[in-house]
Amino acid sequence: AIIYDPNYVRSYYNLAKIYHEKKKDTELAISYLKEALKVDPDFADTYFLLAKLYKDRGQLKEAEEICDRLSKIYGLESTSHYNLGILYGELASPKAIKEFNIAIQIDPEYAPAYYNLAVSFAYLSPPKIELARKHLDLATKYGYKPDPKFLSYLEELEKKWR
């Protein structure tokens, strides 16, 4: 497809996915993603995959820079901010909390965002247990089924920090 239309961004993105998932060639996948960004610097899927590849390679600074660029692209899409929060969370960045909050501002009943806020607050050092519990309660109120391991972890924290 690139031969017929070198400006079709999805071709570069799809090649990157193939080289990453099937061929396990991260270097070539990254080069295709960089080409995709040259064709369309606003194609968000490219940023998500590029940030993931950098994270997987231990290039956390580069991954966070990509996430920062991605956060500027998004407007009022709760799912996009949620996904960005997940990426920041995988980088252990406090920016995850900001992105989950934006997702909730856009969609006040976005249960997975409340749940991931609860998880984020629980794993801070020191943990913010009251905020974790508050957001967990909101997540369940809006229909989220929490992981039993997280519930046990939060209960242990509550006992330890009382």
mmCIF file of C-alpha atoms in Angstrom:
data_model
loop_
_atom_site.group_PDB
_atom_site.id
_atom_site.type_symbol
_atom_site.label_atom_id
_atom_site.label_comp_id
_atom_site.label_asym_id
_atom_site.label_seq_id
_atom_site.Cartn_x
_atom_site.Cartn_y
_atom_site.Cartn_z
ATOM 1 C CA ALA A 1 0.000 0.000 0.000
ATOM 2 C CA ILE A 2 2.910 2.371 0.659
ATOM 3 C CA ILE A 3 4.070 1.938 -2.936
ATOM 4 C CA TYR A 4 0.680 3.031 -4.260
ATOM 5 C CA ASP A 5 0.073 5.792 -1.725
ATOM 6 C CA PRO A 6 3.081 6.872 0.352
ATOM 7 C CA ASN A 7 0.849 9.356 2.194
ATOM 8 C CA TYR A 8 -1.503 6.734 3.614
ATOM 9 C CA VAL A 9 -0.581 6.783 7.302
ATOM 10 C CA ARG A 10 -2.412 3.581 8.204
ATOM 11 C CA SER A 11 -0.024 1.582 5.966
ATOM 12 C CA TYR A 12 2.988 2.661 8.012
ATOM 13 C CA TYR A 13 1.119 2.029 11.245
ATOM 14 C CA ASN A 14 0.002 -1.448 10.152
ATOM 15 C CA LEU A 15 3.529 -2.365 9.059
ATOM 16 C CA ALA A 16 4.821 -1.232 12.434
ATOM 17 C CA LYS A 17 2.287 -3.469 14.186
ATOM 18 C CA ILE A 18 3.253 -6.435 12.008
ATOM 19 C CA TYR A 19 6.963 -5.962 12.631
ATOM 20 C CA HIS A 20 6.367 -5.545 16.349
ATOM 21 C CA GLU A 21 3.840 -8.329 16.938
ATOM 22 C CA LYS A 22 4.745 -10.959 14.352
ATOM 23 C CA LYS A 23 8.389 -10.360 13.495
ATOM 24 C CA LYS A 24 9.489 -9.065 16.927
ATOM 25 C CA ASP A 25 11.541 -6.371 15.193
ATOM 26 C CA THR A 26 10.981 -3.365 17.421
ATOM 27 C CA GLU A 27 13.602 -1.242 15.691
ATOM 28 C CA LEU A 28 11.912 -1.532 12.305
ATOM 29 C CA ALA A 29 8.496 -1.038 13.914
ATOM 30 C CA ILE A 30 9.701 2.226 15.463
ATOM 31 C CA SER A 31 11.088 3.418 12.131
ATOM 32 C CA TYR A 32 7.696 2.799 10.460
ATOM 33 C CA LEU A 33 5.948 4.676 13.254
ATOM 34 C CA LYS A 34 8.276 7.638 12.806
ATOM 35 C CA GLU A 35 7.445 7.624 9.095
ATOM 36 C CA ALA A 36 3.745 7.515 9.949
ATOM 37 C CA LEU A 37 4.170 10.628 12.092
ATOM 38 C CA LYS A 38 5.831 12.417 9.185
ATOM 39 C CA VAL A 39 2.785 11.637 7.039
ATOM 40 C CA ASP A 40 0.228 12.541 9.725
ATOM 41 C CA PRO A 41 1.504 14.016 13.001
ATOM 42 C CA ASP A 42 -2.016 13.869 14.473
ATOM 43 C CA PHE A 43 -2.606 10.136 14.012
ATOM 44 C CA ALA A 44 -3.052 9.169 17.665
ATOM 45 C CA ASP A 45 -2.737 5.382 17.273
ATOM 46 C CA THR A 46 0.851 5.922 16.183
ATOM 47 C CA TYR A 47 1.700 7.705 19.412
ATOM 48 C CA PHE A 48 0.137 4.985 21.558
ATOM 49 C CA LEU A 49 2.123 2.221 19.904
ATOM 50 C CA LEU A 50 5.337 4.237 19.826
ATOM 51 C CA ALA A 51 5.050 5.043 23.535
ATOM 52 C CA LYS A 52 4.418 1.369 24.294
ATOM 53 C CA LEU A 53 7.440 0.260 22.271
ATOM 54 C CA TYR A 54 9.689 2.809 23.968
ATOM 55 C CA LYS A 55 8.359 1.714 27.370
ATOM 56 C CA ASP A 56 8.953 -1.958 26.569
ATOM 57 C CA ARG A 57 12.537 -1.129 25.586
ATOM 58 C CA GLY A 58 13.111 0.704 28.856
ATOM 59 C CA GLN A 59 13.260 4.093 27.151
ATOM 60 C CA LEU A 60 10.940 5.670 29.690
ATOM 61 C CA LYS A 61 11.916 9.279 29.010
ATOM 62 C CA GLU A 62 11.121 8.874 25.301
ATOM 63 C CA ALA A 63 7.859 7.093 26.112
ATOM 64 C CA GLU A 64 6.775 9.920 28.402
ATOM 65 C CA GLU A 65 7.701 12.539 25.782
ATOM 66 C CA ILE A 66 5.477 10.723 23.286
ATOM 67 C CA CYS A 67 2.651 10.635 25.842
ATOM 68 C CA ASP A 68 3.082 14.372 26.445
ATOM 69 C CA ARG A 69 2.712 15.029 22.702
ATOM 70 C CA LEU A 70 -0.306 12.767 22.577
ATOM 71 C CA SER A 71 -1.994 14.636 25.423
ATOM 72 C CA LYS A 72 -1.872 17.827 23.334
ATOM 73 C CA ILE A 73 -3.712 16.155 20.443
ATOM 74 C CA TYR A 74 -6.752 15.105 22.436
ATOM 75 C CA GLY A 75 -9.712 17.290 22.997
ATOM 76 C CA LEU A 76 -12.907 16.034 24.534
ATOM 77 C CA GLU A 77 -12.496 12.271 24.138
ATOM 78 C CA SER A 78 -12.804 10.525 27.498
ATOM 79 C CA THR A 79 -11.575 7.172 26.200
ATOM 80 C CA SER A 80 -8.441 8.722 24.748
ATOM 81 C CA HIS A 81 -7.572 10.438 28.019
ATOM 82 C CA TYR A 82 -8.280 7.197 29.860
ATOM 83 C CA ASN A 83 -5.940 5.260 27.545
ATOM 84 C CA LEU A 84 -3.301 7.937 27.980
ATOM 85 C CA GLY A 85 -3.720 7.584 31.747
ATOM 86 C CA ILE A 86 -3.078 3.862 31.392
ATOM 87 C CA LEU A 87 0.126 4.579 29.447
ATOM 88 C CA TYR A 88 1.309 7.114 32.023
ATOM 89 C CA GLY A 89 0.447 4.621 34.755
ATOM 90 C CA GLU A 90 2.629 1.995 33.106
ATOM 91 C CA LEU A 91 5.423 4.568 33.215
ATOM 92 C CA ALA A 92 4.721 5.175 36.927
ATOM 93 C CA SER A 93 4.074 8.814 36.079
ATOM 94 C CA PRO A 94 1.820 10.978 38.258
ATOM 95 C CA LYS A 95 0.412 12.346 34.991
ATOM 96 C CA ALA A 96 -1.800 9.243 34.950
ATOM 97 C CA ILE A 97 -3.950 10.789 37.678
ATOM 98 C CA LYS A 98 -4.375 13.960 35.632
ATOM 99 C CA GLU A 99 -5.498 12.024 32.548
ATOM 100 C CA PHE A 100 -7.974 9.864 34.489
ATOM 101 C CA ASN A 101 -9.415 13.041 36.005
ATOM 102 C CA ILE A 102 -9.810 14.598 32.555
ATOM 103 C CA ALA A 103 -11.620 11.462 31.363
ATOM 104 C CA ILE A 104 -13.993 11.778 34.330
ATOM 105 C CA GLN A 105 -14.562 15.483 33.711
ATOM 106 C CA ILE A 106 -15.637 14.601 30.178
ATOM 107 C CA ASP A 107 -17.699 11.574 31.259
ATOM 108 C CA PRO A 108 -18.628 11.757 34.962
ATOM 109 C CA GLU A 109 -19.803 8.129 34.993
ATOM 110 C CA TYR A 110 -16.671 6.607 33.430
ATOM 111 C CA ALA A 111 -16.240 3.705 35.858
ATOM 112 C CA PRO A 112 -12.852 2.374 34.606
ATOM 113 C CA ALA A 113 -11.311 5.832 35.059
ATOM 114 C CA TYR A 114 -12.525 5.945 38.673
ATOM 115 C CA TYR A 115 -11.115 2.487 39.267
ATOM 116 C CA ASN A 116 -7.718 3.350 37.839
ATOM 117 C CA LEU A 117 -7.674 6.526 39.909
ATOM 118 C CA ALA A 118 -8.269 4.341 42.965
ATOM 119 C CA VAL A 119 -5.377 2.091 41.948
ATOM 120 C CA SER A 120 -3.137 5.097 41.268
ATOM 121 C CA PHE A 121 -3.866 6.642 44.666
ATOM 122 C CA ALA A 122 -3.333 3.333 46.448
ATOM 123 C CA TYR A 123 0.096 2.849 44.887
ATOM 124 C CA LEU A 124 1.406 6.339 45.583
ATOM 125 C CA SER A 125 4.157 6.613 48.144
ATOM 126 C CA PRO A 126 2.754 7.272 50.669
ATOM 127 C CA PRO A 127 -0.628 5.967 49.525
ATOM 128 C CA LYS A 128 -3.661 8.253 49.520
ATOM 129 C CA ILE A 129 -5.996 5.683 50.970
ATOM 130 C CA GLU A 130 -9.063 7.901 51.428
ATOM 131 C CA LEU A 131 -8.921 8.997 47.786
ATOM 132 C CA ALA A 132 -8.374 5.409 46.682
ATOM 133 C CA ARG A 133 -11.446 4.268 48.626
ATOM 134 C CA LYS A 134 -13.555 7.199 47.379
ATOM 135 C CA HIS A 135 -12.749 6.456 43.727
ATOM 136 C CA LEU A 136 -13.181 2.725 44.181
ATOM 137 C CA ASP A 137 -16.656 3.353 45.611
ATOM 138 C CA LEU A 138 -17.505 5.569 42.616
ATOM 139 C CA ALA A 139 -16.200 2.947 40.186
ATOM 140 C CA THR A 140 -18.420 0.268 41.715
ATOM 141 C CA LYS A 141 -21.362 2.690 41.856
ATOM 142 C CA TYR A 142 -21.068 3.064 38.077
ATOM 143 C CA GLY A 143 -20.862 -0.684 37.501
ATOM 144 C CA TYR A 144 -17.145 -1.523 37.608
ATOM 145 C CA LYS A 145 -16.213 -4.938 39.003
ATOM 146 C CA PRO A 146 -12.928 -4.423 40.900
ATOM 147 C CA ASP A 147 -10.134 -6.956 40.973
ATOM 148 C CA PRO A 148 -10.376 -8.939 44.248
ATOM 149 C CA LYS A 149 -6.582 -8.695 44.646
ATOM 150 C CA PHE A 150 -6.808 -4.917 44.594
ATOM 151 C CA LEU A 151 -9.636 -4.989 47.151
ATOM 152 C CA SER A 152 -7.449 -7.097 49.464
ATOM 153 C CA TYR A 153 -4.493 -4.781 48.911
ATOM 154 C CA LEU A 154 -6.581 -1.712 49.749
ATOM 155 C CA GLU A 155 -7.962 -3.374 52.891
ATOM 156 C CA GLU A 156 -4.406 -4.184 53.994
ATOM 157 C CA LEU A 157 -3.399 -0.566 53.428
ATOM 158 C CA GLU A 158 -6.359 0.673 55.425
ATOM 159 C CA LYS A 159 -5.393 -1.548 58.368
ATOM 160 C CA LYS A 160 -1.718 -0.604 58.157
ATOM 161 C CA TRP A 161 -2.215 3.161 57.915
ATOM 162 C CA ARG A 162 -4.938 3.603 60.563
#
